[in-house]
Amino acid sequence: MSKKTNSEPPLKIRTYRVTTHEGTKAEVDLRQRGFLRDINVRKIQQQRQNGPTMPDGRAELTALTDRLRAHLDSAGLATDKWEVMPPELDDGYHPDEHGYPDDDELRHDYNMEATEPLSQDQIASSLLHSVSRLLRSLTDEQLSEAFKAMQLYHLSELVGEINEQALLGARAKAGRARGPAAKKARGDRMREIIIREAEKCWAVNPELRSRRDITAQKIFDAVNAARHEEMLGRKPLSAKGIYGYLLEASEAE
């Protein structure tokens, strides 16, 4: 089955062969489509047996939680490293005696009340809450699949919006580049029509060949009828504009 063709920006791939410090050989694809970029790494020795190398989901997600905690700490919001006092021990709570509860829900609820909906702080808090639960409950293999799914979902959401903007920008740029050429083509065609109608007029009234101002008035209706038919402009061309074309043509003779 052939690949579906569409109006998306072309995919560009640059492939490099690398060797890690451990001596493992791999191929690295740097892929780009429009504004989107990603990296695909394939271990050469294991490619046939195991297919493409999966990302280290646990390491990637752990690094993500570290960045999210740093963001929340700088914003003065709760993270899973904060000590939370249990509501039932609000009076007479002693951490050394009662311990430090590990309750992500309390921290998450606190952050939800302290932040605005759809703000970066609230999104960071919810993401830390979800990813922390994944890290506690999933195996390494499952975490790799989850992280890969997150990457693909992120690209899927971006590709529609960003590539659409890239295409619009490319089309606008191409349109601007074609603008002068298209304008010149319309002007050339308008000149041909005016000279054609003028020759018809002069064939009947040869004395008007030297009176281009009167000729312009005589051929006004015929010129604008042809202009409208060939969609060379929405507004009628004035007799003065027609005269300008005729004068330019006479000077070029």
XYZ file of N, CA and C in Angstrom:
759
model
N 0.852 -1.194 0.000
C 0.000 0.000 0.000
C 0.882 1.237 0.000
N 0.633 2.154 -0.930
C 1.451 3.361 -1.015
C 1.089 4.325 0.095
N 2.070 5.149 0.490
C 1.828 6.125 1.532
C 0.907 7.216 1.023
N 0.033 7.698 1.899
C -0.898 8.759 1.556
C -0.141 10.069 1.408
N -0.405 10.774 0.310
C 0.222 12.063 0.105
C -0.723 13.165 0.572
N -0.160 14.235 1.146
C -0.984 15.351 1.599
C -0.182 16.628 1.465
N -0.725 17.684 2.025
C -0.110 19.002 1.869
C 0.810 19.365 3.021
N 1.225 18.372 3.827
C 2.121 18.659 4.940
C 3.515 18.993 4.430
N 4.304 19.719 5.228
C 5.697 19.971 4.843
C 6.435 18.647 4.667
N 7.430 18.618 3.784
C 8.147 17.357 3.546
C 8.950 16.908 4.766
N 9.105 15.598 4.908
C 9.905 15.026 5.989
C 11.373 15.028 5.577
N 12.216 15.590 6.437
C 13.658 15.609 6.189
C 14.346 14.734 7.225
N 15.208 13.837 6.773
C 15.894 12.906 7.671
C 17.397 12.964 7.404
N 18.151 13.135 8.480
C 19.611 13.022 8.410
C 20.029 11.892 9.340
N 20.761 10.939 8.810
C 21.136 9.753 9.571
C 22.636 9.739 9.841
N 22.996 9.448 11.108
C 24.397 9.373 11.515
C 24.643 8.027 12.187
N 25.826 7.508 12.031
C 26.242 6.301 12.758
C 27.151 6.721 13.899
N 26.839 6.245 15.095
C 27.599 6.634 16.280
C 27.995 5.388 17.051
N 28.991 5.563 17.920
C 29.433 4.504 18.816
C 29.452 5.055 20.232
N 28.758 4.402 21.155
C 28.687 4.876 22.534
C 29.985 4.544 23.268
N 30.111 5.059 24.505
C 31.292 4.775 25.318
C 31.411 3.279 25.607
N 30.264 2.589 25.623
C 30.305 1.143 25.883
C 30.614 0.343 24.626
N 30.784 1.021 23.513
C 31.104 0.319 22.274
C 29.891 -0.089 21.468
N 28.702 0.294 21.892
C 27.492 -0.061 21.162
C 27.354 0.848 19.943
N 27.147 0.239 18.786
C 26.968 0.998 17.558
C 25.481 1.234 17.326
N 25.169 2.434 16.855
C 23.766 2.771 16.632
C 23.648 3.742 15.473
N 22.456 3.776 14.897
C 22.132 4.759 13.879
C 21.169 5.771 14.493
N 21.461 7.051 14.298
C 20.635 8.116 14.853
C 19.999 8.888 13.701
N 18.680 8.907 13.669
C 17.947 9.670 12.661
C 17.491 10.995 13.275
N 17.907 12.108 12.677
C 17.393 13.421 13.051
C 16.291 13.764 12.050
N 15.059 13.722 12.519
C 13.918 13.894 11.629
C 13.261 15.252 11.856
N 12.837 15.875 10.769
C 12.193 17.176 10.868
C 11.087 17.279 9.827
N 9.926 17.750 10.285
C 8.822 18.057 9.374
C 8.239 19.396 9.803
N 8.448 20.420 8.994
C 8.024 21.756 9.400
C 8.804 22.196 10.616
N 8.091 22.561 11.697
C 8.732 22.981 12.940
C 8.965 21.810 13.889
N 8.482 20.631 13.547
C 8.577 19.487 14.451
C 9.879 18.745 14.235
N 10.514 18.355 15.337
C 11.762 17.610 15.260
C 11.731 16.478 16.275
N 12.343 15.352 15.933
C 12.549 14.308 16.922
C 13.773 13.494 16.530
N 14.142 12.575 17.405
C 15.328 11.736 17.203
C 14.920 10.278 17.343
N 15.361 9.449 16.417
C 15.102 8.010 16.488
C 16.450 7.286 16.520
N 16.647 6.481 17.543
C 17.918 5.761 17.720
C 17.688 4.280 17.517
N 18.531 3.658 16.696
C 18.436 2.224 16.441
C 19.786 1.568 16.720
N 19.796 0.573 17.607
C 21.016 -0.190 17.841
C 21.243 -1.127 16.665
N 22.385 -1.012 16.042
C 22.641 -1.763 14.817
C 22.677 -3.267 15.081
N 23.326 -3.692 16.180
C 23.466 -5.127 16.430
C 22.123 -5.798 16.717
N 21.200 -5.055 17.357
C 19.961 -5.668 17.794
C 18.770 -5.294 16.919
N 19.031 -4.601 15.831
C 17.924 -4.077 15.053
C 17.061 -5.193 14.480
N 17.669 -6.226 13.925
C 16.887 -7.285 13.307
C 16.121 -8.098 14.341
N 16.748 -8.333 15.489
C 16.100 -9.172 16.490
C 15.055 -8.406 17.281
N 15.360 -7.183 17.692
C 14.504 -6.495 18.648
C 13.804 -5.254 18.099
N 14.131 -4.839 16.865
C 13.493 -3.656 16.333
C 14.092 -2.386 16.923
N 13.444 -1.252 16.716
C 13.966 0.035 17.213
C 14.099 0.058 18.734
N 15.098 0.773 19.209
C 15.327 0.879 20.641
C 14.228 1.714 21.301
N 13.676 1.217 22.408
C 12.659 1.957 23.144
C 13.318 2.984 24.047
N 12.655 4.095 24.324
C 13.216 5.074 25.264
C 13.229 4.508 26.673
N 14.148 5.007 27.502
C 14.185 4.608 28.911
C 13.123 5.417 29.637
N 11.918 4.861 29.715
C 10.790 5.581 30.267
C 10.992 6.023 31.703
N 11.557 5.156 32.540
C 11.737 5.513 33.948
C 12.698 6.691 34.096
N 13.804 6.648 33.362
C 14.772 7.747 33.461
C 14.178 9.044 32.929
N 13.474 8.960 31.797
C 12.897 10.165 31.206
C 11.817 10.761 32.109
N 10.950 9.928 32.644
C 9.860 10.432 33.490
C 10.374 10.926 34.838
N 11.421 10.276 35.354
C 12.019 10.749 36.607
C 12.634 12.132 36.407
N 13.309 12.315 35.273
C 13.875 13.633 34.967
C 12.763 14.673 34.819
N 11.641 14.251 34.242
C 10.509 15.157 34.101
C 9.968 15.588 35.464
N 9.842 14.637 36.389
C 9.343 14.998 37.727
C 10.298 15.949 38.439
N 11.598 15.779 38.217
C 12.572 16.697 38.828
C 12.361 18.124 38.311
N 12.122 18.257 37.013
C 11.895 19.591 36.443
C 10.582 20.183 36.955
N 9.559 19.340 37.078
C 8.270 19.828 37.563
C 8.361 20.266 39.019
N 9.083 19.505 39.849
C 9.253 19.890 41.255
C 9.973 21.230 41.367
N 11.017 21.398 40.530
C 11.766 22.658 40.565
C 10.856 23.829 40.197
N 9.997 23.615 39.226
C 9.068 24.676 38.827
C 8.096 24.990 39.957
N 7.523 23.954 40.555
C 6.541 24.167 41.621
C 7.195 24.776 42.859
N 8.410 24.346 43.173
C 9.127 24.926 44.316
C 9.341 26.431 44.112
N 9.743 26.806 42.892
C 9.999 28.225 42.619
C 8.715 29.049 42.682
N 7.558 28.381 42.453
C 6.274 29.077 42.508
C 5.650 29.016 43.898
N 6.343 28.364 44.848
C 5.823 28.249 46.203
C 4.661 27.291 46.327
N 4.609 26.287 45.451
C 3.522 25.308 45.467
C 4.021 23.968 45.989
N 3.074 23.127 46.403
C 3.423 21.852 47.043
C 3.904 20.833 46.030
N 4.864 20.019 46.455
C 5.307 18.865 45.672
C 5.249 17.635 46.572
N 5.574 16.488 45.987
C 5.538 15.256 46.781
C 6.670 15.200 47.807
N 7.537 16.196 47.847
C 8.601 16.265 48.846
C 8.205 17.132 50.046
N 7.051 17.766 49.973
C 6.578 18.592 51.081
C 6.016 17.719 52.188
N 6.150 18.204 53.413
C 5.533 17.539 54.555
C 4.106 18.058 54.714
N 3.151 17.157 54.756
C 1.750 17.545 54.856
C 1.182 17.050 56.181
N 0.561 17.949 56.914
C -0.053 17.568 58.182
C -1.436 16.962 57.923
N -1.723 15.776 58.454
C -3.032 15.167 58.250
C -4.133 16.050 58.835
N -5.252 16.214 58.126
C -6.341 17.049 58.651
C -6.847 16.580 60.012
N -6.860 15.272 60.221
C -7.389 14.765 61.480
C -6.472 15.075 62.663
N -5.235 15.481 62.391
C -4.284 15.806 63.458
C -3.966 17.302 63.468
N -4.943 18.079 63.011
C -4.729 19.522 62.924
C -4.372 20.124 64.285
N -4.908 19.537 65.347
C -4.632 20.031 66.700
C -3.743 19.025 67.418
N -2.574 19.466 67.828
C -1.684 18.585 68.569
C -0.881 17.631 67.703
N -0.579 18.042 66.457
C 0.185 17.184 65.551
C 1.678 17.320 65.830
N 2.341 16.188 66.015
C 3.784 16.159 66.235
C 4.405 15.190 65.233
N 5.128 15.714 64.219
C 5.678 14.846 63.169
C 6.512 13.690 63.702
N 7.342 13.948 64.732
C 8.185 12.877 65.242
C 7.354 11.754 65.854
N 6.195 12.114 66.376
C 5.334 11.111 67.012
C 4.371 10.473 66.014
N 3.791 11.296 65.155
C 2.763 10.791 64.247
C 3.295 10.450 62.858
N 4.519 10.891 62.552
C 5.094 10.601 61.239
C 4.651 11.600 60.184
N 5.264 11.472 59.025
C 4.956 12.353 57.911
C 4.106 11.585 56.893
N 2.879 11.979 56.694
C 2.027 11.258 55.754
C 2.490 11.459 54.318
N 2.304 10.457 53.502
C 2.633 10.539 52.084
C 1.318 10.578 51.320
N 0.741 11.748 51.230
C -0.580 11.889 50.639
C -0.521 12.876 49.487
N -0.367 12.343 48.263
C -0.291 13.208 47.094
C -1.597 13.948 46.851
N -2.703 13.334 47.249
C -3.996 13.971 46.994
C -4.111 15.301 47.734
N -3.616 15.346 48.992
C -3.680 16.585 49.759
C -2.861 17.682 49.086
N -1.667 17.320 48.632
C -0.812 18.306 47.978
C -1.456 18.775 46.675
N -1.986 17.829 45.919
C -2.600 18.159 44.637
C -3.816 19.070 44.837
N -4.646 18.734 45.831
C -5.823 19.570 46.113
C -5.408 20.981 46.514
N -4.340 21.068 47.297
C -3.843 22.385 47.711
C -3.436 23.211 46.493
N -2.708 22.575 45.578
C -2.251 23.286 44.385
C -3.412 23.694 43.483
N -4.436 22.829 43.397
C -5.586 23.158 42.555
C -6.299 24.405 43.076
N -6.364 24.540 44.394
C -7.027 25.707 44.977
C -6.154 26.956 44.881
N -4.845 26.756 44.824
C -3.921 27.896 44.840
C -3.571 28.402 43.443
N -4.030 27.719 42.396
C -3.663 28.107 41.033
C -4.901 28.313 40.175
N -4.689 28.979 39.054
C -5.776 29.241 38.107
C -5.891 28.087 37.115
N -7.124 27.786 36.657
C -7.294 26.726 35.647
C -6.495 27.012 34.386
N -5.893 25.960 33.831
C -5.114 26.015 32.603
C -3.860 26.875 32.712
N -3.471 27.246 33.925
C -2.210 27.971 34.096
C -1.056 26.974 34.061
N 0.145 27.470 33.796
C 1.318 26.598 33.753
C 1.552 25.924 35.102
N 1.302 26.665 36.191
C 1.498 26.091 37.524
C 0.532 24.930 37.780
N -0.734 25.110 37.409
C -1.706 24.046 37.657
C -1.442 22.822 36.777
N -1.066 23.069 35.536
C -0.741 21.946 34.642
C 0.475 21.193 35.172
N 1.498 21.917 35.626
C 2.700 21.272 36.164
C 2.359 20.429 37.387
N 1.474 20.937 38.240
C 1.086 20.198 39.439
C 0.358 18.907 39.079
N -0.600 18.998 38.145
C -1.363 17.816 37.743
C -0.469 16.797 37.036
N 0.455 17.289 36.229
C 1.356 16.382 35.520
C 2.272 15.663 36.497
N 2.810 16.380 37.482
C 3.647 15.744 38.499
C 2.846 14.689 39.266
N 1.615 15.000 39.592
C 0.758 14.060 40.307
C 0.556 12.777 39.500
N 0.264 12.910 38.209
C 0.000 11.744 37.357
C 1.263 10.926 37.104
N 2.358 11.617 36.780
C 3.602 10.906 36.458
C 4.143 10.181 37.688
N 4.025 10.794 38.860
C 4.493 10.143 40.087
C 3.729 8.841 40.335
N 2.451 8.832 40.065
C 1.652 7.609 40.233
C 2.090 6.542 39.227
N 2.413 6.963 37.998
C 2.895 6.008 37.000
C 4.215 5.383 37.447
N 5.123 6.203 37.957
C 6.432 5.706 38.382
C 6.306 4.687 39.511
N 5.308 4.852 40.351
C 5.128 3.914 41.470
C 4.437 2.622 41.058
N 3.615 2.685 40.000
C 2.752 1.536 39.705
C 3.146 0.722 38.479
N 3.971 1.263 37.578
C 4.277 0.567 36.337
C 5.682 -0.033 36.348
N 5.850 -1.086 35.542
C 7.175 -1.682 35.360
C 7.993 -0.808 34.419
N 9.288 -1.120 34.316
C 10.149 -0.342 33.421
C 9.664 -0.427 31.974
N 9.254 -1.619 31.554
C 8.772 -1.788 30.182
C 7.496 -0.982 29.954
N 6.592 -1.012 30.918
C 5.359 -0.252 30.793
C 5.619 1.250 30.791
N 6.602 1.686 31.590
C 6.947 3.101 31.619
C 7.510 3.563 30.273
N 8.286 2.682 29.631
C 8.823 3.028 28.310
C 7.701 3.198 27.302
N 6.721 2.284 27.357
C 5.575 2.398 26.452
C 4.767 3.659 26.760
N 4.593 3.949 28.049
C 3.825 5.139 28.443
C 4.524 6.412 27.986
N 5.852 6.453 28.159
C 6.592 7.641 27.752
C 6.547 7.812 26.234
N 6.660 6.701 25.510
C 6.574 6.769 24.047
C 5.196 7.278 23.620
N 4.146 6.797 24.306
C 2.790 7.263 23.991
C 2.649 8.762 24.261
N 3.265 9.233 25.359
C 3.219 10.667 25.672
C 3.894 11.479 24.564
N 5.054 10.995 24.097
C 5.759 11.708 23.035
C 4.911 11.780 21.763
N 4.319 10.635 21.395
C 3.528 10.587 20.163
C 2.273 11.440 20.276
N 1.663 11.436 21.456
C 0.474 12.268 21.653
C 0.837 13.752 21.536
N 1.973 14.104 22.131
C 2.432 15.497 22.062
C 2.666 15.912 20.611
N 3.337 15.048 19.824
C 3.579 15.359 18.421
C 2.274 15.417 17.636
N 1.352 14.511 17.970
C 0.064 14.479 17.282
C -0.707 15.772 17.485
N -0.670 16.299 18.707
C -1.371 17.542 18.986
C -0.686 18.730 18.308
N 0.651 18.684 18.274
C 1.383 19.802 17.684
C 1.289 19.838 16.165
N 1.303 18.651 15.559
C 1.457 18.601 14.109
C 0.310 19.292 13.396
N -0.905 19.143 13.923
C -2.034 19.781 13.270
C -1.965 21.288 13.335
N -1.635 21.808 14.522
C -1.642 23.261 14.717
C -0.406 23.921 14.134
N 0.788 23.409 14.492
C 2.012 24.079 14.074
C 2.238 23.931 12.575
N 2.038 22.716 12.041
C 2.271 22.534 10.619
C 1.255 23.305 9.786
N 0.040 23.459 10.328
C -0.946 24.272 9.622
C -0.460 25.715 9.525
N 0.102 26.228 10.635
C 0.634 27.585 10.614
C 1.838 27.691 9.679
N 2.657 26.634 9.663
C 3.817 26.637 8.773
C 3.372 26.658 7.317
N 2.333 25.863 7.001
C 1.829 25.825 5.636
C 1.221 27.168 5.233
N 0.458 27.762 6.165
C -0.128 29.063 5.869
C 0.957 30.105 5.611
N 2.025 30.040 6.439
C 3.126 30.969 6.245
C 3.830 30.748 4.912
N 4.039 29.457 4.563
C 4.706 29.144 3.292
C 3.845 29.595 2.109
N 2.520 29.372 2.219
C 1.639 29.789 1.125
C 1.603 31.304 0.994
N 1.591 31.987 2.155
C 1.575 33.449 2.106
C 2.863 33.976 1.476
N 3.989 33.333 1.842
C 5.265 33.757 1.269
C 5.298 33.516 -0.235
N 4.778 32.337 -0.648
C 4.738 32.028 -2.077
C 3.808 32.991 -2.804
N 2.690 33.333 -2.140
C 1.754 34.267 -2.745
C 2.372 35.639 -2.939
N 3.144 36.074 -1.916
C 3.814 37.362 -2.051
C 4.847 37.338 -3.169
N 5.526 36.172 -3.285
C 6.525 36.054 -4.348
C 5.871 36.069 -5.727
N 4.673 35.465 -5.825
C 3.979 35.439 -7.108
C 3.272 36.757 -7.404
N 3.063 37.591 -6.370
C 2.308 38.820 -6.535
C 2.794 39.711 -7.659
N 4.074 40.129 -7.677
C 4.552 41.003 -8.745
C 4.402 40.389 -10.131
N 4.692 39.077 -10.256
C 4.577 38.422 -11.558
C 3.123 38.387 -12.019
N 2.202 38.087 -11.084
C 0.782 38.033 -11.431
C 0.274 39.421 -11.824
N 0.723 40.437 -11.094
C 0.303 41.801 -11.415
C 0.791 42.204 -12.809
N 2.034 41.826 -13.137
C 2.576 42.153 -14.452
C 1.793 41.431 -15.546
N 1.434 40.154 -15.275
C 0.679 39.384 -16.268
C -0.685 40.016 -16.530
N -1.342 40.489 -15.450
C -2.641 41.147 -15.627
C -2.485 42.446 -16.426
N -1.425 43.197 -16.132
C -1.185 44.440 -16.865
C -0.921 44.197 -18.338
N -0.134 43.147 -18.641
C 0.151 42.817 -20.041
C -1.122 42.436 -20.787
N -1.968 41.643 -20.097
C -3.215 41.221 -20.750
C -4.148 42.416 -20.958
N -4.191 43.323 -19.994
C -5.030 44.506 -20.123
C -4.562 45.353 -21.293
N -3.266 45.458 -21.468
C -2.700 46.235 -22.575
C -3.109 45.617 -23.916
N -3.075 44.267 -24.002
C -3.467 43.587 -25.244
C -4.924 43.872 -25.589
N -5.784 43.830 -24.545
C -7.214 44.081 -24.781
C -7.441 45.508 -25.279
N -6.790 46.474 -24.634
C -6.983 47.880 -25.006
C -6.502 48.136 -26.427
N -5.339 47.602 -26.773
C -4.816 47.809 -28.127
C -5.728 47.129 -29.149
N -6.245 45.946 -28.801
C -7.157 45.237 -29.710
C -8.413 46.064 -29.977
N -9.019 46.583 -28.909
C -10.238 47.381 -29.069
C -9.943 48.710 -29.761
N -8.753 49.272 -29.499
C -8.383 50.522 -30.175
C -8.227 50.301 -31.674
N -7.621 49.202 -32.073
C -7.449 48.904 -33.500
C -8.806 48.740 -34.173
N -9.749 48.113 -33.468
C -11.107 47.988 -34.028
C -11.725 49.371 -34.240
N -11.547 50.230 -33.246
C -12.090 51.586 -33.332
C -11.452 52.368 -34.479
N -10.132 52.256 -34.610
C -9.425 53.007 -35.644
C -9.741 52.478 -37.037
N -10.090 51.200 -37.131
C -10.461 50.644 -38.434
C -11.721 51.317 -38.967
N -12.598 51.695 -38.055
C -13.844 52.368 -38.438
C -13.658 53.881 -38.473
N -12.846 54.384 -37.546
C -12.611 55.831 -37.436
C -11.109 56.111 -37.470
N -10.482 56.013 -38.627
C -9.027 56.186 -38.705
C -8.544 57.553 -38.233
N -9.411 58.559 -38.282
C -9.003 59.896 -37.854
C -8.742 59.981 -36.362
N -9.211 58.953 -35.599
C -9.017 58.963 -34.148
C -7.686 58.356 -33.711
N -6.928 57.838 -34.679
C -5.659 57.201 -34.300
C -4.741 58.187 -33.584
N -4.819 59.436 -33.951
C -3.982 60.443 -33.289
C -4.676 61.093 -32.097
N -5.924 60.696 -31.841
C -6.680 61.249 -30.711
C -6.959 60.125 -29.700
N -5.937 59.826 -28.945
C -6.050 58.689 -28.024
C -6.983 58.983 -26.848
N -7.161 60.227 -26.503
C -8.076 60.562 -25.430
C -9.518 60.256 -25.815
N -9.870 60.595 -27.080
C -11.222 60.295 -27.561
C -11.368 58.792 -27.791
N -10.296 58.165 -28.284
C -10.330 56.717 -28.486
C -10.626 56.001 -27.173
N -10.002 56.452 -26.096
C -10.214 55.829 -24.789
C -11.684 55.891 -24.383
N -12.318 57.020 -24.683
C -13.735 57.152 -24.344
C -14.592 56.245 -25.228
N -14.234 56.100 -26.500
C -14.998 55.273 -27.424
C -14.958 53.790 -27.055
N -13.790 53.340 -26.609
C -13.640 51.892 -26.342
C -13.856 51.560 -24.863
N -14.282 52.526 -24.058
C -14.458 52.324 -22.610
C -15.327 51.101 -22.300
N -16.504 51.017 -22.909
C -17.432 49.918 -22.598
C -16.870 48.568 -23.027
N -16.291 48.484 -24.226
C -15.767 47.212 -24.736
C -14.596 46.713 -23.887
N -13.711 47.634 -23.507
C -12.552 47.265 -22.690
C -12.989 46.713 -21.341
N -13.934 47.392 -20.689
C -14.347 46.946 -19.356
C -15.207 45.691 -19.400
N -15.906 45.467 -20.519
C -16.641 44.204 -20.672
C -15.651 43.033 -20.734
N -14.569 43.198 -21.501
C -13.538 42.159 -21.591
C -12.799 42.008 -20.265
N -12.559 43.138 -19.597
C -11.887 43.107 -18.286
C -12.711 42.306 -17.285
N -14.025 42.517 -17.283
C -14.899 41.785 -16.373
C -14.962 40.303 -16.740
N -15.026 40.000 -18.016
C -15.123 38.604 -18.469
C -13.885 37.807 -18.104
N -12.723 38.412 -18.206
C -11.471 37.714 -17.893
C -11.043 37.914 -16.442
N -11.902 38.541 -15.627
C -11.667 38.744 -14.196
C -10.310 39.383 -13.930
N -10.058 40.468 -14.635
C -8.789 41.192 -14.465
C -8.896 42.309 -13.437
N -10.065 42.460 -12.854
C -10.254 43.477 -11.834
C -11.727 43.629 -11.529
N -12.020 44.002 -10.277
C -13.422 44.145 -9.882
C -13.992 45.501 -10.270
N -13.164 46.543 -10.275
C -13.629 47.880 -10.601
C -13.353 48.186 -12.075
N -14.260 48.923 -12.729
C -14.031 49.304 -14.134
C -12.774 50.159 -14.266
N -12.101 50.001 -15.383
C -10.926 50.819 -15.672
C -11.417 52.139 -16.264
N -10.967 53.240 -15.720
C -11.442 54.561 -16.168
C -10.912 54.864 -17.567
N -11.587 55.832 -18.232
C -11.126 56.272 -19.544
C -9.711 56.844 -19.455
N -9.416 57.499 -18.325
C -8.073 58.040 -18.130
C -7.052 56.912 -18.047
N -7.426 55.788 -17.370
C -6.520 54.642 -17.290
C -6.293 54.012 -18.652
N -7.375 53.922 -19.457
C -7.242 53.369 -20.809
C -6.335 54.280 -21.649
N -6.534 55.585 -21.511
C -5.694 56.542 -22.239
C -4.222 56.350 -21.871
N -3.944 56.075 -20.582
C -2.569 55.855 -20.157
C -1.937 54.663 -20.850
N -2.702 53.578 -20.985
C -2.205 52.406 -21.707
C -1.925 52.754 -23.171
N -2.839 53.487 -23.808
C -2.662 53.843 -25.214
C -1.447 54.745 -25.414
N -1.260 55.687 -24.494
C -0.113 56.589 -24.576
C 1.195 55.809 -24.407
N 1.204 54.878 -23.476
C 2.400 54.047 -23.255
C 2.708 53.221 -24.493
N 1.657 52.673 -25.134
C 1.873 51.866 -26.335
C 2.413 52.705 -27.492
N 1.938 53.950 -27.616
C 2.413 54.813 -28.706
C 3.867 55.207 -28.514
N 4.275 55.401 -27.250
C 5.654 55.751 -26.975
C 6.598 54.589 -27.236
N 6.058 53.344 -27.099
C 6.885 52.166 -27.315
C 7.045 51.839 -28.792
N 6.220 52.448 -29.653
C 6.281 52.168 -31.109
C 7.545 52.745 -31.728
